[in-house]
Coordinates of C-alpha atoms and ligand atoms in Angstrom, one line a residue:
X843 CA -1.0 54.3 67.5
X844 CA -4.0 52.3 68.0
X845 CA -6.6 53.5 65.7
X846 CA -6.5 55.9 62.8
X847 CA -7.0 59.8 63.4
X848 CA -8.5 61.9 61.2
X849 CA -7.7 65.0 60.2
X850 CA -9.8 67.2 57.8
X851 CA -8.6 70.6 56.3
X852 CA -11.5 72.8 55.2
X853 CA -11.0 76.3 53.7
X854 CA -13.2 79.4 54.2
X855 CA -13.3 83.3 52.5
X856 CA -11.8 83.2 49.5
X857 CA -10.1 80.4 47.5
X858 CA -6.6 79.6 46.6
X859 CA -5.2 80.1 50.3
X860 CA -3.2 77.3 50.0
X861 CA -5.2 74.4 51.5
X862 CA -3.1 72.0 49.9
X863 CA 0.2 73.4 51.1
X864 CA -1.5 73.5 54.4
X865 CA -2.5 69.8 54.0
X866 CA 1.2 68.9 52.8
X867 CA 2.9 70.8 55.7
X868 CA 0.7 69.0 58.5
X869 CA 1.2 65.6 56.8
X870 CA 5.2 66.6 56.6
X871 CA 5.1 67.9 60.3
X872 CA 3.5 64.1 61.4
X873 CA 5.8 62.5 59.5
X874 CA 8.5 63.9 60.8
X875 CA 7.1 62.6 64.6
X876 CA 7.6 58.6 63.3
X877 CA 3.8 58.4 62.0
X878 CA 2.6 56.8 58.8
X879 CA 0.5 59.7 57.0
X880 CA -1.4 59.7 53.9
X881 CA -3.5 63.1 52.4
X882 CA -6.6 62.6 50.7
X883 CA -8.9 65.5 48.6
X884 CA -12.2 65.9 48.1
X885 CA -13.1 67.9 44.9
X886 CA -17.2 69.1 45.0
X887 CA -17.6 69.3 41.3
X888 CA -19.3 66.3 39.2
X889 CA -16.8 65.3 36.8
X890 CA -15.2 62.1 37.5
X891 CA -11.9 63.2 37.7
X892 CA -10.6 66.6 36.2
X893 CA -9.0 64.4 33.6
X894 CA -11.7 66.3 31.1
X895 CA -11.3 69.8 32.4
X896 CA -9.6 72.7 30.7
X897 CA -6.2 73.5 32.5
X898 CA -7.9 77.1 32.9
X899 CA -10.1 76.3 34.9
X900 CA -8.6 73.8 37.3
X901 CA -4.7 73.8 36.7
X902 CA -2.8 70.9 35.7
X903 CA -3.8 67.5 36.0
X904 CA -1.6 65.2 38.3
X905 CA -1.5 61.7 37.4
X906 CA -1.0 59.2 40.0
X907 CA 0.9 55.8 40.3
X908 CA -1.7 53.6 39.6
X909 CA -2.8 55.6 37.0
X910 CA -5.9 58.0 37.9
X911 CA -5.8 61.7 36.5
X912 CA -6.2 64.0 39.6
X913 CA -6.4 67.6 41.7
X914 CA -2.6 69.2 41.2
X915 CA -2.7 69.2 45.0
X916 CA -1.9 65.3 44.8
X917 CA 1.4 66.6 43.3
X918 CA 1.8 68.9 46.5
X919 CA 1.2 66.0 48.8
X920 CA 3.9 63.5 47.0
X921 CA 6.5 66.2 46.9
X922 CA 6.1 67.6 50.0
X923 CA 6.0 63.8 51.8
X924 CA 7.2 61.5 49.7
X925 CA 4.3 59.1 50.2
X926 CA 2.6 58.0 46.9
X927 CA -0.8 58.8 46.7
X928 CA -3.3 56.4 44.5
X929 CA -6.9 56.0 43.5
X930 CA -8.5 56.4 46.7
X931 CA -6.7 59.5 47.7
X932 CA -8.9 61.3 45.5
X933 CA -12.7 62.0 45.1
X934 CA -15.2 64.0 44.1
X935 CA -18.9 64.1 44.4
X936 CA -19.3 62.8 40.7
X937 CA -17.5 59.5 41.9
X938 CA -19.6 59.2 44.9
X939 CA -22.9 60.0 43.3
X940 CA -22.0 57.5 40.6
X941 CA -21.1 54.8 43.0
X942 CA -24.0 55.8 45.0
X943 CA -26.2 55.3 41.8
X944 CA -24.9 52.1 40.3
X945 CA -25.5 50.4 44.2
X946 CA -28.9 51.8 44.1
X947 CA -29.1 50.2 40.4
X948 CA -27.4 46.8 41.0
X949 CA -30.5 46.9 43.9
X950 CA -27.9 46.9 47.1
X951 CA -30.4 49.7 48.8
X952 CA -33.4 47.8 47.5
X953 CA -36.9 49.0 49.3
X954 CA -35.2 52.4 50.4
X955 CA -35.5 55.9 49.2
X956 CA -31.9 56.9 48.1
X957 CA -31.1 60.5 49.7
X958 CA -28.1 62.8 50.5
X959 CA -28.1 61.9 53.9
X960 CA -27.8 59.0 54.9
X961 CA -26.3 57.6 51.7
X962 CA -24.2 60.3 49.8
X963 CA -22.7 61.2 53.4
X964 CA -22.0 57.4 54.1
X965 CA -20.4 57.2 51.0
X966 CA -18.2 59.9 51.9
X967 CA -17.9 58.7 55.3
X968 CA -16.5 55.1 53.9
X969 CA -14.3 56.8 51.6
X970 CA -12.3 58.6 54.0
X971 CA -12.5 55.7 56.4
X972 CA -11.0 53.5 53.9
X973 CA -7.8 54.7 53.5
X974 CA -6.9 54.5 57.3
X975 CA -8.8 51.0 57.5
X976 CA -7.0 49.7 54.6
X977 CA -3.3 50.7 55.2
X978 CA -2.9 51.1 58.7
X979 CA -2.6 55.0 58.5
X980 CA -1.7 56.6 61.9
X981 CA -3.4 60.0 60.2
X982 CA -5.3 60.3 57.2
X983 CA -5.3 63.9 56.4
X984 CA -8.2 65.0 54.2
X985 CA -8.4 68.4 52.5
X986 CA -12.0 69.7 51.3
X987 CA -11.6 71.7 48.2
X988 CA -13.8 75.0 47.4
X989 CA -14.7 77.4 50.2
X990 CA -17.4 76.9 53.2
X991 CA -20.5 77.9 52.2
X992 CA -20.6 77.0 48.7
X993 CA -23.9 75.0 47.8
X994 CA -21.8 72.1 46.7
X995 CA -20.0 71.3 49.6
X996 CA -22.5 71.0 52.4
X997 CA -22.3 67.1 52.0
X998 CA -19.1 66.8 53.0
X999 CA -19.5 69.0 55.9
X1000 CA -22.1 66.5 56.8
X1001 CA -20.3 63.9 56.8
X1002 CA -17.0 65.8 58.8
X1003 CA -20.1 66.4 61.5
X1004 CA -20.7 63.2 61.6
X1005 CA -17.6 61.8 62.0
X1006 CA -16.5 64.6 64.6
X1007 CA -19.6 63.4 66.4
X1008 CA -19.0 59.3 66.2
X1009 CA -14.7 59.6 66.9
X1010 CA -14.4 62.2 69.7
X1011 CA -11.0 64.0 70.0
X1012 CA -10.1 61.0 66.9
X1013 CA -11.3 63.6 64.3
X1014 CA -10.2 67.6 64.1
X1015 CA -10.9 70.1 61.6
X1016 CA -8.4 72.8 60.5
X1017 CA -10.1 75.4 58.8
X1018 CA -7.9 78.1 56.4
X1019 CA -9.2 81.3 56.0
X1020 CA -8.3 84.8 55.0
X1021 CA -7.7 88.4 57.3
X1022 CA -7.0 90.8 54.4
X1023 CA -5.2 93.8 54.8
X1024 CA -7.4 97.3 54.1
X1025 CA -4.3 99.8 53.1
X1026 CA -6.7 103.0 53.4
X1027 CA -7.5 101.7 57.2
X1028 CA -3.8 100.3 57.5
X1029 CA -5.8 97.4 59.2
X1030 CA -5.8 93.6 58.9
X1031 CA -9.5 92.7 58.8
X1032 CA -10.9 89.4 60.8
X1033 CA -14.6 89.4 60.7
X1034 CA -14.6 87.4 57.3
X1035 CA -12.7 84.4 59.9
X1036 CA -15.6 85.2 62.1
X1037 CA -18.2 84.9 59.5
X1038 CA -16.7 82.0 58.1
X1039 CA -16.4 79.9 61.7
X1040 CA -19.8 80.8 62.2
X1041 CA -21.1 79.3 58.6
X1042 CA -19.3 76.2 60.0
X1043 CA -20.8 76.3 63.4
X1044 CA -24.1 76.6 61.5
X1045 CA -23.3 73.0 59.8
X1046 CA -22.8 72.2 62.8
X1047 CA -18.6 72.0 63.4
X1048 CA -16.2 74.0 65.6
X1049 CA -13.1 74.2 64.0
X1050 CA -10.2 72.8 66.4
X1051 CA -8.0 75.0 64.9
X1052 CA -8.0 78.2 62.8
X1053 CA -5.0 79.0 60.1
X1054 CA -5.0 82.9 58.9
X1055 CA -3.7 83.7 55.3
X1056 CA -2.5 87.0 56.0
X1057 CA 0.1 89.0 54.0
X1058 CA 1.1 91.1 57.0
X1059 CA 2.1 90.0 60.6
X1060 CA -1.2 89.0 62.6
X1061 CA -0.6 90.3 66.5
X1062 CA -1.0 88.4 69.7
X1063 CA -4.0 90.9 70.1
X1064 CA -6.1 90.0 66.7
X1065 CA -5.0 86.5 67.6
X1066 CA -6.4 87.2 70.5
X1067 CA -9.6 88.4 69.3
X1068 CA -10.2 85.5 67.1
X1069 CA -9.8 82.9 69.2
X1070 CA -12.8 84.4 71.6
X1071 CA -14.9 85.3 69.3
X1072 CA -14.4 82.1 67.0
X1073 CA -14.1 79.6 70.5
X1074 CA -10.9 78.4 69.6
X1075 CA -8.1 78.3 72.0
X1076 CA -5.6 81.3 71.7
X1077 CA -2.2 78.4 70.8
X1078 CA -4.9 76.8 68.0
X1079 CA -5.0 80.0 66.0
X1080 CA -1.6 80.3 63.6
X1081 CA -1.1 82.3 60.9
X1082 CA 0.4 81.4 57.8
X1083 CA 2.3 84.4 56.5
X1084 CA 3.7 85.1 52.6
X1085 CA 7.1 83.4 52.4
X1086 CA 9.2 83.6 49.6
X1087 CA 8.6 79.6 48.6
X1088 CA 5.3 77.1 49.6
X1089 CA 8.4 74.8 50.8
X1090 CA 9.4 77.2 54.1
X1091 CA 6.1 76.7 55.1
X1092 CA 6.0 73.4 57.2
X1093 CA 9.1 75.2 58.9
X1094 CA 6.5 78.0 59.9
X1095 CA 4.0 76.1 60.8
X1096 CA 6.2 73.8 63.4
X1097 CA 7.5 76.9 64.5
X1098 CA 3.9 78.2 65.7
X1099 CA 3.1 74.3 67.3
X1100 CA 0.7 73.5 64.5
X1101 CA 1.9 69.5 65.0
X1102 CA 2.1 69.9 68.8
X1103 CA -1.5 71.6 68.7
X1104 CA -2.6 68.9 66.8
X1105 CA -1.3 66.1 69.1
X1106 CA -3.1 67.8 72.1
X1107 CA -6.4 67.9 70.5
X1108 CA -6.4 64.4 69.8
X1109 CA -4.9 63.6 73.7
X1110 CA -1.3 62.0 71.8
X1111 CA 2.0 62.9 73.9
X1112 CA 3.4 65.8 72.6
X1113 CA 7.4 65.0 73.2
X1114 CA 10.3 66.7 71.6
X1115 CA 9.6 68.8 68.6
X1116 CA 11.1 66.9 65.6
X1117 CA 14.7 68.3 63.6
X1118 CA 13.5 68.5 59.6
X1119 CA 17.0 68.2 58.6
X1120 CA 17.2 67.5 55.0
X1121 CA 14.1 69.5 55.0
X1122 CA 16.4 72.4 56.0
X1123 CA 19.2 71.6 54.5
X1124 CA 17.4 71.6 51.3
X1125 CA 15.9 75.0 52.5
X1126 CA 19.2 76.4 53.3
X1127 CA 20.6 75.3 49.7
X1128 CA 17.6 77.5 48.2
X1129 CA 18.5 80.5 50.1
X1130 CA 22.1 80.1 49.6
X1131 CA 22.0 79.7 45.9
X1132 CA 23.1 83.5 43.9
X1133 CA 23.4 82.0 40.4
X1134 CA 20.3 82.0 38.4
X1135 CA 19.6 78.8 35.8
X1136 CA 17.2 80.4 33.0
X1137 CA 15.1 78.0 31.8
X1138 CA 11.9 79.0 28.7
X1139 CA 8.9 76.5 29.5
X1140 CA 7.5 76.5 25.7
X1141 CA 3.4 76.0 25.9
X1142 CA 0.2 77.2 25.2
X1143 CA -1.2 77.9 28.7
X1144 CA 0.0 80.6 30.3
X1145 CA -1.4 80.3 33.4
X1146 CA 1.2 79.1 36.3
X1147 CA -1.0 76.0 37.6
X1148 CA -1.5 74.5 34.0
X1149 CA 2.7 73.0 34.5
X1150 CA 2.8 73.3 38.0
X1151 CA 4.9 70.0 38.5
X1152 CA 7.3 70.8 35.9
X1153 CA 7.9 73.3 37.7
X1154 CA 8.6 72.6 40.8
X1155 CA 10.5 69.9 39.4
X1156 CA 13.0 72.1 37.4
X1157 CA 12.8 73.9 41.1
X1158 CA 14.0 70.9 43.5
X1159 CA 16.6 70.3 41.0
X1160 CA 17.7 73.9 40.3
X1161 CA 18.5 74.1 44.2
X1162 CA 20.3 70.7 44.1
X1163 CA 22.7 71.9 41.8
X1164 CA 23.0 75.3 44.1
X1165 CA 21.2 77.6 41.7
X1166 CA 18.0 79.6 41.7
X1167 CA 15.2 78.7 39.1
X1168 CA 14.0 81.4 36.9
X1169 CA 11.3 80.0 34.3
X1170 CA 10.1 81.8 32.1
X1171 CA 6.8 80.9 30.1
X1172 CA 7.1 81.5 26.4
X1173 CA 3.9 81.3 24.2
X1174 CA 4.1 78.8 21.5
X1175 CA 1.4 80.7 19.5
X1176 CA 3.4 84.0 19.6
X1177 CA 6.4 81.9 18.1
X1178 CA 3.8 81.1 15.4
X1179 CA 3.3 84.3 15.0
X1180 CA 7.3 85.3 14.5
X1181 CA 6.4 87.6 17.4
X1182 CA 9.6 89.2 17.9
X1183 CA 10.2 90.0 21.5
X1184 CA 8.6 86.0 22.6
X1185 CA 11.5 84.9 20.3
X1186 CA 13.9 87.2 22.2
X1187 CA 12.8 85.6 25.2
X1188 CA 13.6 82.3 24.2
X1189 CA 16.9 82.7 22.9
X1190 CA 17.8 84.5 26.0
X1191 CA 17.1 81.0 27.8
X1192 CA 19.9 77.9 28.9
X1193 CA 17.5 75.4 28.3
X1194 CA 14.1 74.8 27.0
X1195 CA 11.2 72.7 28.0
X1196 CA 8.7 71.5 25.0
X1197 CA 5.4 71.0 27.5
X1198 CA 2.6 68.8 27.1
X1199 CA -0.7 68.9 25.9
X1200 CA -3.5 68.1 23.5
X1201 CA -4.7 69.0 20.3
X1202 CA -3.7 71.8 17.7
X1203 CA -3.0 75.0 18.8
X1204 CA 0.3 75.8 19.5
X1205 CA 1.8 72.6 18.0
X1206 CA 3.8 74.5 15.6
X1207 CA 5.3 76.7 18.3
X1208 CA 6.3 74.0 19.9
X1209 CA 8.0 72.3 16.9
X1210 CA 9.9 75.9 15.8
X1211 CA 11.3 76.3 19.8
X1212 CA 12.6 72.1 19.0
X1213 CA 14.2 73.2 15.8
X1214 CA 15.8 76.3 17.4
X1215 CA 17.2 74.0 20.8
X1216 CA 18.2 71.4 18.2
X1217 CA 20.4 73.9 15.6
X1218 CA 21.7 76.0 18.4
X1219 CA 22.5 72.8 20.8
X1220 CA 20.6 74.8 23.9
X1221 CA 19.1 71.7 26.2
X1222 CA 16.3 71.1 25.3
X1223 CA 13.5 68.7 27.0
X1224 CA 10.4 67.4 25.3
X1225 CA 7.8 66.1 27.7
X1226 CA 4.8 63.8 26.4
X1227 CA 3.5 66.1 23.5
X1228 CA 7.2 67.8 23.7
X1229 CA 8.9 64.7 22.9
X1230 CA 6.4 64.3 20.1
X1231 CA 7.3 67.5 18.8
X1232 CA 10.8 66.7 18.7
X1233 CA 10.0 63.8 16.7
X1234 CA 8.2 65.4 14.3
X1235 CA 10.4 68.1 13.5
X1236 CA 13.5 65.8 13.0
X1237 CA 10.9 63.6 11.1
X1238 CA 10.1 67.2 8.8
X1239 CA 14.0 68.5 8.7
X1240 CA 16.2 65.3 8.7
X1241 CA 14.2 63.0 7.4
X1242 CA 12.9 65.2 5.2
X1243 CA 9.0 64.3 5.2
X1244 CA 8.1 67.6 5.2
X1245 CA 4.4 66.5 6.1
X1246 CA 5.7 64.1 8.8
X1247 CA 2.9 64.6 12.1
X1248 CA 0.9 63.2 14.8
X1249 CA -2.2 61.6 13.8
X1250 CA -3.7 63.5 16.4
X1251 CA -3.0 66.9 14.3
X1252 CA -3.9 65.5 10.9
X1253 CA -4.9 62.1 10.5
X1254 CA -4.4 62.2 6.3
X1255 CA -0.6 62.7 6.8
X1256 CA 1.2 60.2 5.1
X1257 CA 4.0 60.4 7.7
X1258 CA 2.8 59.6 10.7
X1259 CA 5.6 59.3 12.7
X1260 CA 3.2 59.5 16.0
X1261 CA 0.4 57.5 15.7
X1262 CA -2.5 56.6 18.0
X1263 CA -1.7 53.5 19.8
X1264 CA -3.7 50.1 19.2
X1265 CA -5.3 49.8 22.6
X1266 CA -6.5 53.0 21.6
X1267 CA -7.9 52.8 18.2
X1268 CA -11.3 51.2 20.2
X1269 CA -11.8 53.4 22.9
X1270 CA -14.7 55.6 22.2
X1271 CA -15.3 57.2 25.7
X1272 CA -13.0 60.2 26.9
X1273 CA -12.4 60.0 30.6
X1274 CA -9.9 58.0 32.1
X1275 CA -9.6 56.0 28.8
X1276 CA -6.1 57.3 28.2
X1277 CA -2.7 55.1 28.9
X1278 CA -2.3 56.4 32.5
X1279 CA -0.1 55.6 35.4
X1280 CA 3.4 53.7 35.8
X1281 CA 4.9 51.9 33.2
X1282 CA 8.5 49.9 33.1
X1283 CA 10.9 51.3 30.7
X1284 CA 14.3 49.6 29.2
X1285 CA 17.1 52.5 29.1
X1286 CA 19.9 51.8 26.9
X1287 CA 23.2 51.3 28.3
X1288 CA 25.6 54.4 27.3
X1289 CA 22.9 57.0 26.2
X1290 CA 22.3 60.3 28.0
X1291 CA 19.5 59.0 29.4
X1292 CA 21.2 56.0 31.0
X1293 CA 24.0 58.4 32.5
X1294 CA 20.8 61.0 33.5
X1295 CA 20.0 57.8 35.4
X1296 CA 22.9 57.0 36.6
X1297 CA 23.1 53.8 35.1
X1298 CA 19.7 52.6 36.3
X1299 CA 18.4 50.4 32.9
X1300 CA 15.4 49.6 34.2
X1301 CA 12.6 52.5 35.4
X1302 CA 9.0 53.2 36.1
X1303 CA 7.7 56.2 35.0
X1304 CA 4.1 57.9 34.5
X1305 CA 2.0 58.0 31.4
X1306 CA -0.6 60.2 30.5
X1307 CA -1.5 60.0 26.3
X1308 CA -2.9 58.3 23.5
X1309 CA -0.7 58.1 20.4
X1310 CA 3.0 57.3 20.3
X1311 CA 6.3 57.1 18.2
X1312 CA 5.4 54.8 15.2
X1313 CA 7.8 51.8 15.3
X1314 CA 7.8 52.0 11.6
X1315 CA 10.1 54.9 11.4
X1316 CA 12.4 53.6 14.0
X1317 CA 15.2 52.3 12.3
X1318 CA 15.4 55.5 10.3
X1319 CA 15.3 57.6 13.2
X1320 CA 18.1 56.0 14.7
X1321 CA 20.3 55.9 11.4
X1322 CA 20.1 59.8 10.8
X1323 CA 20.9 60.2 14.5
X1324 CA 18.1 60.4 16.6
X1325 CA 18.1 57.5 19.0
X1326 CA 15.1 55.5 20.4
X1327 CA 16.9 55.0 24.1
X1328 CA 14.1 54.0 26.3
X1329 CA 11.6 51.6 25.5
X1330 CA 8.7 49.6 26.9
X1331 CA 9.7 46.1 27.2
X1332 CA 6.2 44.4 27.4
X1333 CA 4.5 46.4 24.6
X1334 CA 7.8 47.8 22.5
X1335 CA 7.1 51.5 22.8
X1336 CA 9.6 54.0 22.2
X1337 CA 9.1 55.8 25.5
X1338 CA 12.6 58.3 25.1
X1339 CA 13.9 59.7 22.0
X1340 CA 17.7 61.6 22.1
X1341 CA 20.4 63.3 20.0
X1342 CA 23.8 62.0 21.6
X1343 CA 25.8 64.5 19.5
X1344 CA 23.4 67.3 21.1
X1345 CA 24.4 68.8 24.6
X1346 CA 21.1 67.7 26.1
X1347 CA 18.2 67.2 23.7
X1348 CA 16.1 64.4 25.3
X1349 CA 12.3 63.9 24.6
X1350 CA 10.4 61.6 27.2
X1351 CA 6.9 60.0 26.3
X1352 CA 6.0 59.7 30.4
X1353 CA 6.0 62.3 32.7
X1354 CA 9.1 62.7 35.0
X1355 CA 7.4 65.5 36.7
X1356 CA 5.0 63.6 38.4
X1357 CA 7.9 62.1 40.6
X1358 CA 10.3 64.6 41.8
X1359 CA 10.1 65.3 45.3
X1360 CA 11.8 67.9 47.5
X1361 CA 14.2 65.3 49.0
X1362 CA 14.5 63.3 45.8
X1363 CA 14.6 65.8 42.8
X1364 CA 14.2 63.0 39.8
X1365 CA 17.2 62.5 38.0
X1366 CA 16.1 63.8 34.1
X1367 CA 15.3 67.1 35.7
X1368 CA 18.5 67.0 37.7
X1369 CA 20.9 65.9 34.6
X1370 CA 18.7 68.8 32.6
X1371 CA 19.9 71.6 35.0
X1372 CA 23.2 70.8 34.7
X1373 CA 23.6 70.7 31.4
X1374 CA 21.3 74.3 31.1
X1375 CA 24.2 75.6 33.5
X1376 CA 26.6 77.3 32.1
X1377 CA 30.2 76.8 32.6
Ligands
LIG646 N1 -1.8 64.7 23.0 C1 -0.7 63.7 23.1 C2 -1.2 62.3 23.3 O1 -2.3 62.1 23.7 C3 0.2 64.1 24.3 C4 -0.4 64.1 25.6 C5 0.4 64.8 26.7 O2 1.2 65.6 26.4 N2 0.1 64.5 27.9 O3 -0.5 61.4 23.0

């Protein structure tokens, strides 16, 4: 195609409708047409990056390639299309006032009074203009996080106005809303759609297309309805219905023309509609799968989002080795606690997953569950803060330094088998300061990783943490058994630990989770499954 299109995906009602599912299914729907596609998001709060937030409040953080901590819906986007997202795929309106303010400071606006319009809005504008300027995108896709009418995003809106206005039938918005169901009037409700089109319309955009969260079947008739009364033509208004997994949704959404309604907005060909068939196939393996793989994910959040791509990881490769997934969250703290019924739970699992995370609370938890998978051989997988967990508790029961710790967790131990790292020891700010992104790995030839890997010595793999396996310690590590089997080989950090004589009890320093896809489950989570599965 000749120029970029641009595609933006605002949200309006209510939250959490699934913008970024949305966003992944239209970008999956394109692709499957032949056209290069990326997905961008816009977050309107002013932190840099969510890289400093809670996991309660905004769910896990994804980490990208090239190393910048994001929105989980950048984990949505790679594993729905397979494109790797970087840097510039995600914003928010702390970057751009902060890039905005250090022009204005370094005297690039000199003589002019710095305001949201025109300069936040440009910002914005260049932003999203970027990416399809930059890397020949056929579409760039961008979602809009929070909900129209919220204080916060009225910038952006601006700038969607503006760029509606300036590119013609080259820019369309999608906006997602909600038609709930009232049970006492047994009636699916759509004036909240109509007040939210009409907050937009008062910003100045008509929505090219309108997609309904509803939990029950929408009728031509309310279809109908809000198509006039929200100016949108009758094929532009699809609803997006429950479905038993996010992944059936692209199939949905092709089914009710979202692509082809796209196409026509923008004046491209419409042609044949596209087969998705590993898509489906992949689909079909989910729904033919009977046998359930039981796997415990030990943490300390137990809230859904906070391990989101671990797992839909465990998922993709659950249904790759024809079973369904059934994870279970098990409270570290409650293990703490002996309570009785969480450690029930956990013995009652095929294979455990030691999560990530920071600080104190939980640790211990996390250390008991390691020393249960590791007595009892149950598969056991230690992720970042996992793996250092696993080290520490063969470090406290093998070794026998029964203080043995991260420095992190008490920095007078004098075993500090995990220690901060030395680009570390200077940092002083918080954000983004971590080691982040892709980093090469050495696997060792004839360890359970290497098979995992299928004989691949020589990965990449994502990094999200401050302190690692101390070096000193190494050799007697390996001597009493546990093996160092993946290391970096600029900077000699241990980057997998395992127990060969253990069914499956591997601890990984990087995050695997941030790289399995739908149509490439990664192969840790897929060697995992197969060991949790029992003969
Ligand atoms: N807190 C640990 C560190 O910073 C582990 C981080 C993680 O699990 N992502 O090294």
């Amino acid at each position: 195609m000749a120029s970029t299109k641009y595609i933006f995906v605002t949200g309006g009602v209510v939250s959490s409708l699934g913008k970024g599912i949305i966003s992944s299914s239209i970008g999956k729907l394109l692709q499957a047409r032949g056209f290069k596609i990326t997905i961008q998001k816009f977050d309107p709060y002013i932190n840099i990056d969510p890289g400093t937030l809670n996991p309660y409040e905004h769910g896990e953080c994804y980490v990208t390639a090239d190393g910048m901590e994001t929105d989980l819906d950048l984990g949505h986007y790679e594993r729905f299309t397979g494109i790797r997202t970087t840097r510039h795929n995600t914003q928010t309106t702390g970057r751009i006032y902060k890039a905005v303010i250090d022009k204005e400071r370094s005297g690039e606006y000199l003589g002019h009074t710095i305001q949201v319009v025109p300069h936040i809005t440009d910002e914005i504008k260049r932003r999203i203009r970027y990416l399809g300027e930059t890397a020949g995108y056929d579409f760039v896709i961008t979602e809009i996080g929070g909900t129209i009418g919220d204080i916060e995003s009225a910038p952006f809106l601006e700038a969607i106005r503006q760029m509606k206005w300036e590119m013609g039938c080259d820019a369309v918005c999608i906006h997602l809303t909600y038609v709930p169901y009232i049970k006492a009037a047994d009636e699916l409700k759509t004036k909240p759609t109509q007040h939210s089109v009409k907050e937009l319309q008062a910003n100045g955009i008509q929505p090219d297309i309108l997609i309904l969260r509803t939990e029950k079947h929408l009728d031509d008739h309310l279809r109908a309805k809000v198509a006039g009364f929200c100016n949108v033509d009758l094929e532009c208004v699809i609803q997006s219905e429950d479905l038993p997994s996010i992944y059936e949704v692209p199939v949905n959404m092709q089914k009710q023309g979202l692509d082809a309604a796209i196409m026509r907005k923008m004046g491209i060909p419409v042609g044949e509609t596209p087969q998705l068939g590993a898509w489906n196939r992949f689909l079909q393996m989910r729904r033919e799968a009977t046998e359930t793989v039981n796997i415990g994910l030990v943490g300390k959040y137990d809230l859904q989002d906070a391990y989101k791509s671990i797992s839909e990881s465990l998922s993709h490769a659950a249904t790759y080795n024809n079973r369904k997934i059934h994870i279970t969250f098990i409270n570290s703290e409650r293990l703490e606690e002996d309570d009785a019924p969480s450690w029930d739970t956990l013995k009652n699992q095929d294979g455990l997953v030691i999560c990530p995370g920071f600080g104190q609370r939980g640790i211990q938890g996390k250390i008991m569950a390691a020393r249960y998978a590791r007595e009892h051989d149950v598969p056991c997988f230690g992720i970042c803060l996992g793996m250092q967990m696993m080290v520490i508790e063969f470090a406290r029961d093998v070794l026998g330094y029964a203080d043995a710790d991260s420095t992190e967790m008490n920095p007078d131990t004098s075993h500090n088998v995990i220690d901060l790292m030395e680009e570390q020891k200077s940092v002083t700010q918080m954000g983004g300061t971590m080691r982040l992104g892709e980093y090469p790995c050495v696997i060792r030839p004839g360890s359970r990783a290497a098979e995992a890997y299928e004989g691949a010595d020589n990965i990449r793999e994502r990094h999200r943490h401050r302190y690692e396996f101390n070096n000193a310690y190494r050799k007697k590590y390996e001597s009493a058994g546990m093996q160092c089997v993946g290391v970096n080989p600029d900077a000699d950090l241990v980057e997998m630990v395992e127990i060969p004589q253990h069914k499956w009890y591997i601890g990984t320093q990087f995050h695997p989770e941030y790289s399995s896809t739908v149509l490439h489950p990664h192969p840790l989570f897929m060697s995992f499954i197969k060991a949790s599965i029992k003969e």
